[in-house]
């Protein structure tokens, strides 16, 4: 343990230990974070205002019932409960808008079909804590078969297990034999994933089924993918009518809808159908960028995870087909990220964690800077902009009065080197210390 870490631990112990012994879990939106209305005062040596992109010195955050009441140079009353980060930089808890908590990066291809639902649930629970330790206090699950993400969300909300706030997508929706179907088994097994359907009305029914089982958002596969067998990233897999039906059904129910789409035609068709975000967007063309900007659709471009596929793909058991498809999309996606950023398209932070190991979510920040963003813009993509995509901008994404006191403390200046966010010292959720690394 470093001297700095030891100091941090001693500073928070007076307040954190009783809470950590009681429960490490995050408190969900709408539920009280503390048993009483007593206040907590959080001292920040530097506070990152993600809205302005500026560091503010010697700030104090006053928290009551897990909600920020004020931020500024306020005197702390004598005898107040204090979390002291005077030698640290404090910023909002990070948000990853595209994760698969039930996925193990080293269980590629055929290993996947050997994993039971109980095993997947245990993996998801462990990965949730790993993600929280990495400083991500909110995530959007971009699909888990058998509603594993819905169950995990509910367990976290009840305080049964620790983890980030989760918006769950449940079963992936898509066509027979497409990216959202498992094509690894022979015909005699008659396997068909739970979200698979063909035609507008059948897919509309799948949206209703997902809603029945408690999802927060809807996810469908508009194109082929990289990680699956027998499809191609550039191929559009659903018609405009099928996509429009799902979008209409999701929006009628007040749920946002995200489209997995690598190929240019699939991206444009999904945008015209009215989706809220495009995931991956690897092969987006100039017209797709124009449509995304014009419609306000966010792109969630996972530009880091190809490093893992290249370096560890064979060890992880990925198909040779997958390794070849990765070569097709990796650099194209990164250059298209640069083009989309220059064009002023909304870019929200999402990593596809699960394709690579969970807990490394913050590594993508440096790659976003490498491909055109400033550190402040990359951090904003993982805070304010991601919160807006999730529809949670009034609750999370910045350290402002009226929002949940979800924050992290790190050493160093992330505006000078965004990689400092890869090592988070302490995580606070709703005014409670939940992780001390």
GROMACS .gro file of C-alpha atoms in nm:
model
  437
    1UNK     CA    1   0.000   0.000   0.000
    2UNK     CA    2   0.138   0.343  -0.093
    3UNK     CA    3   0.174   0.618   0.167
    4UNK     CA    4  -0.087   0.824  -0.021
    5UNK     CA    5  -0.332   0.535  -0.020
    6UNK     CA    6  -0.273   0.483   0.351
    7UNK     CA    7  -0.348   0.849   0.417
    8UNK     CA    8  -0.667   0.829   0.213
    9UNK     CA    9  -0.777   0.521   0.404
   10UNK     CA   10  -0.720   0.690   0.739
   11UNK     CA   11  -0.906   1.002   0.632
   12UNK     CA   12  -1.220   0.816   0.533
   13UNK     CA   13  -1.215   0.548   0.802
   14UNK     CA   14  -1.406   0.748   1.065
   15UNK     CA   15  -1.698   0.789   0.830
   16UNK     CA   16  -1.661   0.494   0.592
   17UNK     CA   17  -1.601   0.191   0.814
   18UNK     CA   18  -1.950   0.171   0.970
   19UNK     CA   19  -2.103   0.216   0.628
   20UNK     CA   20  -1.877  -0.040   0.464
   21UNK     CA   21  -1.960  -0.291   0.732
   22UNK     CA   22  -2.330  -0.225   0.683
   23UNK     CA   23  -2.328  -0.247   0.302
   24UNK     CA   24  -2.103  -0.156   0.013
   25UNK     CA   25  -2.385  -0.138  -0.236
   26UNK     CA   26  -2.483   0.179  -0.419
   27UNK     CA   27  -2.821   0.327  -0.337
   28UNK     CA   28  -3.046   0.352  -0.642
   29UNK     CA   29  -3.209   0.664  -0.773
   30UNK     CA   30  -3.520   0.750  -0.578
   31UNK     CA   31  -3.410   0.577  -0.256
   32UNK     CA   32  -3.247   0.747   0.044
   33UNK     CA   33  -2.872   0.709   0.062
   34UNK     CA   34  -2.848   0.754   0.437
   35UNK     CA   35  -3.062   0.636   0.725
   36UNK     CA   36  -3.110   0.992   0.850
   37UNK     CA   37  -3.087   1.344   0.716
   38UNK     CA   38  -2.747   1.407   0.867
   39UNK     CA   39  -2.508   1.592   0.642
   40UNK     CA   40  -2.177   1.478   0.499
   41UNK     CA   41  -1.910   1.726   0.389
   42UNK     CA   42  -1.664   1.622   0.120
   43UNK     CA   43  -1.343   1.823   0.087
   44UNK     CA   44  -1.180   1.828  -0.258
   45UNK     CA   45  -0.829   1.960  -0.314
   46UNK     CA   46  -0.928   1.996  -0.679
   47UNK     CA   47  -1.279   1.947  -0.819
   48UNK     CA   48  -1.330   1.891  -1.190
   49UNK     CA   49  -1.625   2.088  -1.321
   50UNK     CA   50  -1.705   1.868  -1.622
   51UNK     CA   51  -1.945   2.125  -1.762
   52UNK     CA   52  -1.678   2.394  -1.801
   53UNK     CA   53  -1.382   2.158  -1.825
   54UNK     CA   54  -1.201   2.344  -1.547
   55UNK     CA   55  -1.042   2.243  -1.219
   56UNK     CA   56  -1.165   2.431  -0.913
   57UNK     CA   57  -0.939   2.448  -0.607
   58UNK     CA   58  -1.033   2.379  -0.246
   59UNK     CA   59  -1.399   2.294  -0.297
   60UNK     CA   60  -1.645   2.155  -0.044
   61UNK     CA   61  -1.943   1.939  -0.142
   62UNK     CA   62  -2.227   1.937   0.109
   63UNK     CA   63  -2.437   1.621   0.087
   64UNK     CA   64  -2.768   1.541   0.251
   65UNK     CA   65  -2.958   1.214   0.202
   66UNK     CA   66  -2.717   1.122  -0.076
   67UNK     CA   67  -2.794   1.438  -0.276
   68UNK     CA   68  -2.558   1.730  -0.333
   69UNK     CA   69  -2.695   2.043  -0.168
   70UNK     CA   70  -2.411   2.282  -0.248
   71UNK     CA   71  -2.065   2.298  -0.403
   72UNK     CA   72  -1.815   2.576  -0.333
   73UNK     CA   73  -1.573   2.725  -0.083
   74UNK     CA   74  -1.796   2.668   0.215
   75UNK     CA   75  -1.681   2.646   0.575
   76UNK     CA   76  -1.726   2.303   0.728
   77UNK     CA   77  -1.909   2.318   1.064
   78UNK     CA   78  -1.723   2.191   1.367
   79UNK     CA   79  -1.807   1.830   1.442
   80UNK     CA   80  -1.941   1.761   1.092
   81UNK     CA   81  -1.889   1.425   0.925
   82UNK     CA   82  -1.615   1.479   0.670
   83UNK     CA   83  -1.466   1.281   0.383
   84UNK     CA   84  -1.133   1.445   0.320
   85UNK     CA   85  -0.988   1.438  -0.033
   86UNK     CA   86  -0.781   1.752   0.016
   87UNK     CA   87  -0.482   1.602  -0.165
   88UNK     CA   88  -0.688   1.454  -0.448
   89UNK     CA   89  -0.885   1.546  -0.757
   90UNK     CA   90  -1.257   1.480  -0.728
   91UNK     CA   91  -1.488   1.434  -1.026
   92UNK     CA   92  -1.824   1.273  -1.099
   93UNK     CA   93  -1.853   0.896  -1.101
   94UNK     CA   94  -1.784   0.773  -1.452
   95UNK     CA   95  -2.050   0.623  -1.681
   96UNK     CA   96  -2.004   0.339  -1.930
   97UNK     CA   97  -2.298   0.324  -2.170
   98UNK     CA   98  -2.209  -0.014  -2.325
   99UNK     CA   99  -2.111  -0.307  -2.105
  100UNK     CA  100  -2.185  -0.680  -2.086
  101UNK     CA  101  -2.139  -0.765  -1.720
  102UNK     CA  102  -2.219  -1.132  -1.768
  103UNK     CA  103  -1.943  -1.177  -2.024
  104UNK     CA  104  -1.596  -1.312  -1.952
  105UNK     CA  105  -1.346  -1.189  -2.209
  106UNK     CA  106  -1.160  -1.521  -2.193
  107UNK     CA  107  -1.469  -1.734  -2.263
  108UNK     CA  108  -1.475  -1.675  -2.635
  109UNK     CA  109  -1.666  -1.856  -2.910
  110UNK     CA  110  -1.744  -2.219  -2.823
  111UNK     CA  111  -1.663  -2.177  -2.454
  112UNK     CA  112  -1.963  -1.947  -2.440
  113UNK     CA  113  -2.216  -2.226  -2.502
  114UNK     CA  114  -2.091  -2.416  -2.194
  115UNK     CA  115  -2.185  -2.134  -1.954
  116UNK     CA  116  -2.505  -2.183  -1.753
  117UNK     CA  117  -2.736  -1.901  -1.646
  118UNK     CA  118  -2.635  -1.938  -1.278
  119UNK     CA  119  -2.268  -1.923  -1.377
  120UNK     CA  120  -2.330  -1.616  -1.592
  121UNK     CA  121  -2.509  -1.451  -1.299
  122UNK     CA  122  -2.215  -1.511  -1.066
  123UNK     CA  123  -1.976  -1.371  -1.328
  124UNK     CA  124  -2.196  -1.064  -1.372
  125UNK     CA  125  -2.203  -1.003  -0.997
  126UNK     CA  126  -1.824  -1.020  -0.971
  127UNK     CA  127  -1.784  -0.794  -1.275
  128UNK     CA  128  -2.021  -0.539  -1.127
  129UNK     CA  129  -1.794  -0.492  -0.826
  130UNK     CA  130  -1.486  -0.481  -1.049
  131UNK     CA  131  -1.652  -0.209  -1.258
  132UNK     CA  132  -1.742  -0.009  -0.948
  133UNK     CA  133  -1.385  -0.032  -0.820
  134UNK     CA  134  -1.272   0.116  -1.153
  135UNK     CA  135  -1.474   0.430  -1.078
  136UNK     CA  136  -1.781   0.361  -1.290
  137UNK     CA  137  -2.083   0.431  -1.075
  138UNK     CA  138  -2.341   0.392  -1.355
  139UNK     CA  139  -2.349   0.159  -1.655
  140UNK     CA  140  -2.590   0.071  -1.931
  141UNK     CA  141  -2.602  -0.301  -1.996
  142UNK     CA  142  -2.614  -0.348  -2.373
  143UNK     CA  143  -2.779  -0.687  -2.344
  144UNK     CA  144  -2.759  -1.008  -2.143
  145UNK     CA  145  -2.949  -1.323  -2.233
  146UNK     CA  146  -3.200  -1.453  -1.979
  147UNK     CA  147  -3.235  -1.111  -1.812
  148UNK     CA  148  -2.925  -1.161  -1.599
  149UNK     CA  149  -2.868  -0.783  -1.603
  150UNK     CA  150  -3.224  -0.716  -1.479
  151UNK     CA  151  -3.174  -0.950  -1.184
  152UNK     CA  152  -2.835  -0.797  -1.104
  153UNK     CA  153  -2.976  -0.445  -1.123
  154UNK     CA  154  -3.246  -0.538  -0.876
  155UNK     CA  155  -3.000  -0.704  -0.637
  156UNK     CA  156  -2.778  -0.394  -0.639
  157UNK     CA  157  -3.078  -0.169  -0.583
  158UNK     CA  158  -3.182  -0.380  -0.283
  159UNK     CA  159  -2.834  -0.357  -0.135
  160UNK     CA  160  -2.777  -0.733  -0.166
  161UNK     CA  161  -2.457  -0.698  -0.368
  162UNK     CA  162  -2.228  -0.403  -0.449
  163UNK     CA  163  -2.212  -0.254  -0.795
  164UNK     CA  164  -2.287   0.044  -1.016
  165UNK     CA  165  -2.633   0.171  -1.101
  166UNK     CA  166  -2.747  -0.039  -1.398
  167UNK     CA  167  -2.980   0.034  -1.685
  168UNK     CA  168  -3.061  -0.313  -1.817
  169UNK     CA  169  -3.143  -0.416  -2.174
  170UNK     CA  170  -3.223  -0.783  -2.114
  171UNK     CA  171  -3.241  -1.005  -2.421
  172UNK     CA  172  -3.077  -0.884  -2.741
  173UNK     CA  173  -3.333  -0.850  -3.023
  174UNK     CA  174  -3.252  -0.949  -3.380
  175UNK     CA  175  -3.315  -1.174  -3.676
  176UNK     CA  176  -3.277  -1.550  -3.704
  177UNK     CA  177  -2.910  -1.633  -3.758
  178UNK     CA  178  -2.794  -1.275  -3.709
  179UNK     CA  179  -2.554  -1.115  -3.464
  180UNK     CA  180  -2.811  -1.138  -3.183
  181UNK     CA  181  -2.852  -1.513  -3.236
  182UNK     CA  182  -2.603  -1.783  -3.134
  183UNK     CA  183  -2.486  -1.964  -3.447
  184UNK     CA  184  -2.238  -2.204  -3.288
  185UNK     CA  185  -2.457  -2.515  -3.257
  186UNK     CA  186  -2.570  -2.760  -3.522
  187UNK     CA  187  -2.931  -2.764  -3.646
  188UNK     CA  188  -3.032  -3.066  -3.438
  189UNK     CA  189  -2.986  -2.865  -3.118
  190UNK     CA  190  -3.261  -2.627  -3.239
  191UNK     CA  191  -3.111  -2.338  -3.042
  192UNK     CA  192  -3.269  -1.996  -3.079
  193UNK     CA  193  -3.183  -1.703  -2.854
  194UNK     CA  194  -3.465  -1.549  -2.653
  195UNK     CA  195  -3.475  -1.219  -2.840
  196UNK     CA  196  -3.478  -1.361  -3.193
  197UNK     CA  197  -3.774  -1.290  -3.423
  198UNK     CA  198  -3.845  -1.202  -3.786
  199UNK     CA  199  -4.084  -0.940  -3.919
  200UNK     CA  200  -4.214  -0.613  -3.771
  201UNK     CA  201  -4.493  -0.760  -3.557
  202UNK     CA  202  -4.285  -1.045  -3.419
  203UNK     CA  203  -4.007  -0.803  -3.323
  204UNK     CA  204  -4.261  -0.563  -3.175
  205UNK     CA  205  -4.381  -0.853  -2.959
  206UNK     CA  206  -4.022  -0.912  -2.843
  207UNK     CA  207  -4.000  -0.550  -2.728
  208UNK     CA  208  -4.317  -0.606  -2.526
  209UNK     CA  209  -4.174  -0.928  -2.383
  210UNK     CA  210  -3.855  -0.751  -2.273
  211UNK     CA  211  -4.065  -0.478  -2.112
  212UNK     CA  212  -4.269  -0.746  -1.934
  213UNK     CA  213  -3.954  -0.877  -1.769
  214UNK     CA  214  -3.837  -0.537  -1.649
  215UNK     CA  215  -3.580  -0.394  -1.889
  216UNK     CA  216  -3.491  -0.025  -1.881
  217UNK     CA  217  -3.381   0.003  -2.245
  218UNK     CA  218  -3.417  -0.197  -2.568
  219UNK     CA  219  -3.121  -0.325  -2.770
  220UNK     CA  220  -3.138  -0.469  -3.121
  221UNK     CA  221  -2.885  -0.577  -3.381
  222UNK     CA  222  -2.916  -0.378  -3.702
  223UNK     CA  223  -2.603  -0.528  -3.860
  224UNK     CA  224  -2.374  -0.825  -3.833
  225UNK     CA  225  -2.092  -0.819  -3.583
  226UNK     CA  226  -1.733  -0.904  -3.508
  227UNK     CA  227  -1.763  -1.152  -3.222
  228UNK     CA  228  -2.018  -1.389  -3.376
  229UNK     CA  229  -2.006  -1.673  -3.628
  230UNK     CA  230  -2.141  -1.659  -3.981
  231UNK     CA  231  -2.229  -1.291  -4.012
  232UNK     CA  232  -2.051  -0.983  -4.143
  233UNK     CA  233  -2.018  -0.641  -3.973
  234UNK     CA  234  -2.110  -0.455  -4.292
  235UNK     CA  235  -2.434  -0.644  -4.355
  236UNK     CA  236  -2.767  -0.486  -4.264
  237UNK     CA  237  -2.969  -0.753  -4.084
  238UNK     CA  238  -3.309  -0.587  -4.031
  239UNK     CA  239  -3.535  -0.392  -4.262
  240UNK     CA  240  -3.646  -0.034  -4.205
  241UNK     CA  241  -3.994  -0.164  -4.123
  242UNK     CA  242  -3.859  -0.402  -3.859
  243UNK     CA  243  -3.644  -0.134  -3.696
  244UNK     CA  244  -3.926   0.121  -3.704
  245UNK     CA  245  -4.164  -0.120  -3.535
  246UNK     CA  246  -3.923  -0.178  -3.246
  247UNK     CA  247  -3.847   0.193  -3.211
  248UNK     CA  248  -4.217   0.279  -3.206
  249UNK     CA  249  -4.292   0.014  -2.946
  250UNK     CA  250  -4.000   0.111  -2.722
  251UNK     CA  251  -4.074   0.482  -2.737
  252UNK     CA  252  -4.445   0.429  -2.668
  253UNK     CA  253  -4.337   0.259  -2.347
  254UNK     CA  254  -4.101   0.544  -2.261
  255UNK     CA  255  -3.788   0.337  -2.317
  256UNK     CA  256  -3.481   0.440  -2.512
  257UNK     CA  257  -3.358   0.206  -2.782
  258UNK     CA  258  -3.004   0.136  -2.898
  259UNK     CA  259  -2.892  -0.027  -3.221
  260UNK     CA  260  -2.583  -0.239  -3.263
  261UNK     CA  261  -2.466  -0.127  -3.608
  262UNK     CA  262  -2.125  -0.153  -3.771
  263UNK     CA  263  -2.222  -0.120  -4.138
  264UNK     CA  264  -2.294   0.211  -4.308
  265UNK     CA  265  -2.637   0.111  -4.444
  266UNK     CA  266  -2.750  -0.038  -4.113
  267UNK     CA  267  -2.642   0.278  -3.931
  268UNK     CA  268  -2.835   0.506  -4.164
  269UNK     CA  269  -3.145   0.286  -4.160
  270UNK     CA  270  -3.145   0.273  -3.779
  271UNK     CA  271  -3.107   0.652  -3.753
  272UNK     CA  272  -3.396   0.703  -3.996
  273UNK     CA  273  -3.601   0.457  -3.790
  274UNK     CA  274  -3.555   0.683  -3.487
  275UNK     CA  275  -3.311   0.506  -3.253
  276UNK     CA  276  -3.154   0.693  -2.964
  277UNK     CA  277  -2.799   0.569  -3.012
  278UNK     CA  278  -2.582   0.375  -3.252
  279UNK     CA  279  -2.342   0.129  -3.090
  280UNK     CA  280  -1.999   0.076  -3.252
  281UNK     CA  281  -2.068   0.276  -3.573
  282UNK     CA  282  -1.745   0.132  -3.713
  283UNK     CA  283  -1.807   0.176  -4.086
  284UNK     CA  284  -2.019   0.491  -4.072
  285UNK     CA  285  -1.992   0.704  -4.386
  286UNK     CA  286  -2.022   1.079  -4.444
  287UNK     CA  287  -2.397   1.059  -4.491
  288UNK     CA  288  -2.433   0.862  -4.168
  289UNK     CA  289  -2.233   1.123  -3.979
  290UNK     CA  290  -2.453   1.396  -4.126
  291UNK     CA  291  -2.770   1.208  -4.027
  292UNK     CA  292  -2.644   1.146  -3.674
  293UNK     CA  293  -2.566   1.513  -3.622
  294UNK     CA  294  -2.891   1.629  -3.780
  295UNK     CA  295  -3.106   1.394  -3.571
  296UNK     CA  296  -2.912   1.425  -3.245
  297UNK     CA  297  -2.845   1.051  -3.231
  298UNK     CA  298  -2.546   0.964  -3.013
  299UNK     CA  299  -2.268   0.738  -3.132
  300UNK     CA  300  -2.119   0.500  -2.876
  301UNK     CA  301  -1.788   0.396  -3.033
  302UNK     CA  302  -1.580   0.137  -2.848
  303UNK     CA  303  -1.243   0.231  -2.992
  304UNK     CA  304  -1.018   0.062  -2.733
  305UNK     CA  305  -1.127  -0.302  -2.715
  306UNK     CA  306  -0.959  -0.406  -3.042
  307UNK     CA  307  -0.628  -0.391  -2.855
  308UNK     CA  308  -0.739  -0.684  -2.643
  309UNK     CA  309  -0.871  -0.879  -2.942
  310UNK     CA  310  -0.540  -0.836  -3.123
  311UNK     CA  311  -0.320  -0.922  -2.827
  312UNK     CA  312  -0.527  -1.187  -2.649
  313UNK     CA  313  -0.787  -1.303  -2.901
  314UNK     CA  314  -0.646  -1.649  -2.971
  315UNK     CA  315  -0.576  -1.711  -2.603
  316UNK     CA  316  -0.937  -1.610  -2.530
  317UNK     CA  317  -1.064  -1.870  -2.775
  318UNK     CA  318  -1.195  -1.633  -3.039
  319UNK     CA  319  -1.264  -1.768  -3.386
  320UNK     CA  320  -1.023  -1.695  -3.669
  321UNK     CA  321  -1.325  -1.541  -3.838
  322UNK     CA  322  -1.354  -1.293  -3.553
  323UNK     CA  323  -0.986  -1.202  -3.572
  324UNK     CA  324  -1.021  -1.131  -3.944
  325UNK     CA  325  -1.332  -0.918  -3.893
  326UNK     CA  326  -1.155  -0.720  -3.623
  327UNK     CA  327  -0.891  -0.621  -3.879
  328UNK     CA  328  -1.167  -0.493  -4.105
  329UNK     CA  329  -1.331  -0.261  -3.852
  330UNK     CA  330  -1.066  -0.154  -3.598
  331UNK     CA  331  -0.878   0.127  -3.771
  332UNK     CA  332  -1.183   0.226  -3.976
  333UNK     CA  333  -1.378   0.276  -3.655
  334UNK     CA  334  -1.107   0.488  -3.498
  335UNK     CA  335  -1.074   0.715  -3.799
  336UNK     CA  336  -1.453   0.746  -3.817
  337UNK     CA  337  -1.454   0.841  -3.449
  338UNK     CA  338  -1.216   1.123  -3.539
  339UNK     CA  339  -1.442   1.232  -3.828
  340UNK     CA  340  -1.757   1.219  -3.616
  341UNK     CA  341  -1.592   1.425  -3.343
  342UNK     CA  342  -1.476   1.687  -3.592
  343UNK     CA  343  -1.829   1.704  -3.732
  344UNK     CA  344  -1.975   1.773  -3.389
  345UNK     CA  345  -2.173   1.449  -3.353
  346UNK     CA  346  -2.277   1.351  -3.002
  347UNK     CA  347  -2.030   1.092  -2.872
  348UNK     CA  348  -2.114   0.910  -2.549
  349UNK     CA  349  -1.872   0.686  -2.363
  350UNK     CA  350  -1.914   0.312  -2.407
  351UNK     CA  351  -1.648   0.043  -2.410
  352UNK     CA  352  -1.811  -0.297  -2.479
  353UNK     CA  353  -1.653  -0.422  -2.157
  354UNK     CA  354  -1.683  -0.799  -2.155
  355UNK     CA  355  -1.521  -0.817  -2.497
  356UNK     CA  356  -1.212  -0.718  -2.300
  357UNK     CA  357  -1.171  -0.761  -1.920
  358UNK     CA  358  -1.398  -0.561  -1.692
  359UNK     CA  359  -1.230  -0.304  -1.472
  360UNK     CA  360  -1.025  -0.163  -1.756
  361UNK     CA  361  -1.313   0.062  -1.866
  362UNK     CA  362  -1.117   0.386  -1.822
  363UNK     CA  363  -0.845   0.282  -2.067
  364UNK     CA  364  -1.057   0.400  -2.357
  365UNK     CA  365  -1.029   0.762  -2.240
  366UNK     CA  366  -0.669   0.783  -2.361
  367UNK     CA  367  -0.768   0.640  -2.700
  368UNK     CA  368  -1.041   0.901  -2.738
  369UNK     CA  369  -0.776   1.166  -2.675
  370UNK     CA  370  -0.542   0.995  -2.921
  371UNK     CA  371  -0.813   1.016  -3.188
  372UNK     CA  372  -0.902   1.378  -3.151
  373UNK     CA  373  -1.068   1.466  -2.821
  374UNK     CA  374  -0.920   1.681  -2.549
  375UNK     CA  375  -0.903   1.517  -2.205
  376UNK     CA  376  -1.190   1.740  -2.092
  377UNK     CA  377  -1.404   1.627  -2.387
  378UNK     CA  378  -1.329   1.259  -2.323
  379UNK     CA  379  -1.421   1.294  -1.956
  380UNK     CA  380  -1.738   1.482  -2.047
  381UNK     CA  381  -1.831   1.194  -2.281
  382UNK     CA  382  -1.804   0.962  -1.980
  383UNK     CA  383  -2.002   1.190  -1.749
  384UNK     CA  384  -2.243   1.460  -1.870
  385UNK     CA  385  -2.287   1.328  -2.224
  386UNK     CA  386  -2.334   0.966  -2.119
  387UNK     CA  387  -2.582   1.077  -1.852
  388UNK     CA  388  -2.779   1.267  -2.115
  389UNK     CA  389  -2.790   0.961  -2.341
  390UNK     CA  390  -2.922   0.752  -2.053
  391UNK     CA  391  -3.184   1.015  -1.967
  392UNK     CA  392  -3.026   1.067  -1.624
  393UNK     CA  393  -2.872   1.410  -1.672
  394UNK     CA  394  -3.085   1.559  -1.392
  395UNK     CA  395  -2.951   1.301  -1.144
  396UNK     CA  396  -2.590   1.218  -1.234
  397UNK     CA  397  -2.303   1.319  -1.462
  398UNK     CA  398  -2.176   1.630  -1.282
  399UNK     CA  399  -2.115   1.751  -0.928
  400UNK     CA  400  -2.391   2.010  -0.895
  401UNK     CA  401  -2.663   2.089  -0.644
  402UNK     CA  402  -2.962   1.860  -0.678
  403UNK     CA  403  -2.769   1.564  -0.820
  404UNK     CA  404  -2.667   1.237  -0.660
  405UNK     CA  405  -2.336   1.251  -0.478
  406UNK     CA  406  -2.168   0.992  -0.702
  407UNK     CA  407  -1.800   1.078  -0.729
  408UNK     CA  408  -1.448   0.944  -0.746
  409UNK     CA  409  -1.115   1.064  -0.609
  410UNK     CA  410  -0.786   1.024  -0.797
  411UNK     CA  411  -0.430   1.146  -0.767
  412UNK     CA  412  -0.302   1.385  -1.031
  413UNK     CA  413  -0.463   1.607  -1.291
  414UNK     CA  414  -0.682   1.423  -1.545
  415UNK     CA  415  -0.687   1.728  -1.769
  416UNK     CA  416  -0.310   1.696  -1.808
  417UNK     CA  417  -0.308   1.315  -1.828
  418UNK     CA  418  -0.644   1.145  -1.860
  419UNK     CA  419  -0.477   0.810  -1.785
  420UNK     CA  420  -0.476   0.898  -1.413
  421UNK     CA  421  -0.842   0.789  -1.419
  422UNK     CA  422  -0.725   0.432  -1.474
  423UNK     CA  423  -0.630   0.422  -1.105
  424UNK     CA  424  -0.915   0.538  -0.882
  425UNK     CA  425  -0.842   0.574  -0.510
  426UNK     CA  426  -1.193   0.601  -0.368
  427UNK     CA  427  -1.549   0.570  -0.494
  428UNK     CA  428  -1.843   0.746  -0.330
  429UNK     CA  429  -2.202   0.659  -0.422
  430UNK     CA  430  -2.492   0.871  -0.305
  431UNK     CA  431  -2.269   1.026  -0.040
  432UNK     CA  432  -2.138   0.692   0.090
  433UNK     CA  433  -1.784   0.559   0.054
  434UNK     CA  434  -1.831   0.224  -0.116
  435UNK     CA  435  -1.479   0.146  -0.245
  436UNK     CA  436  -1.133   0.224  -0.110
  437UNK     CA  437  -0.873   0.083  -0.352
   0.00000   0.00000   0.00000
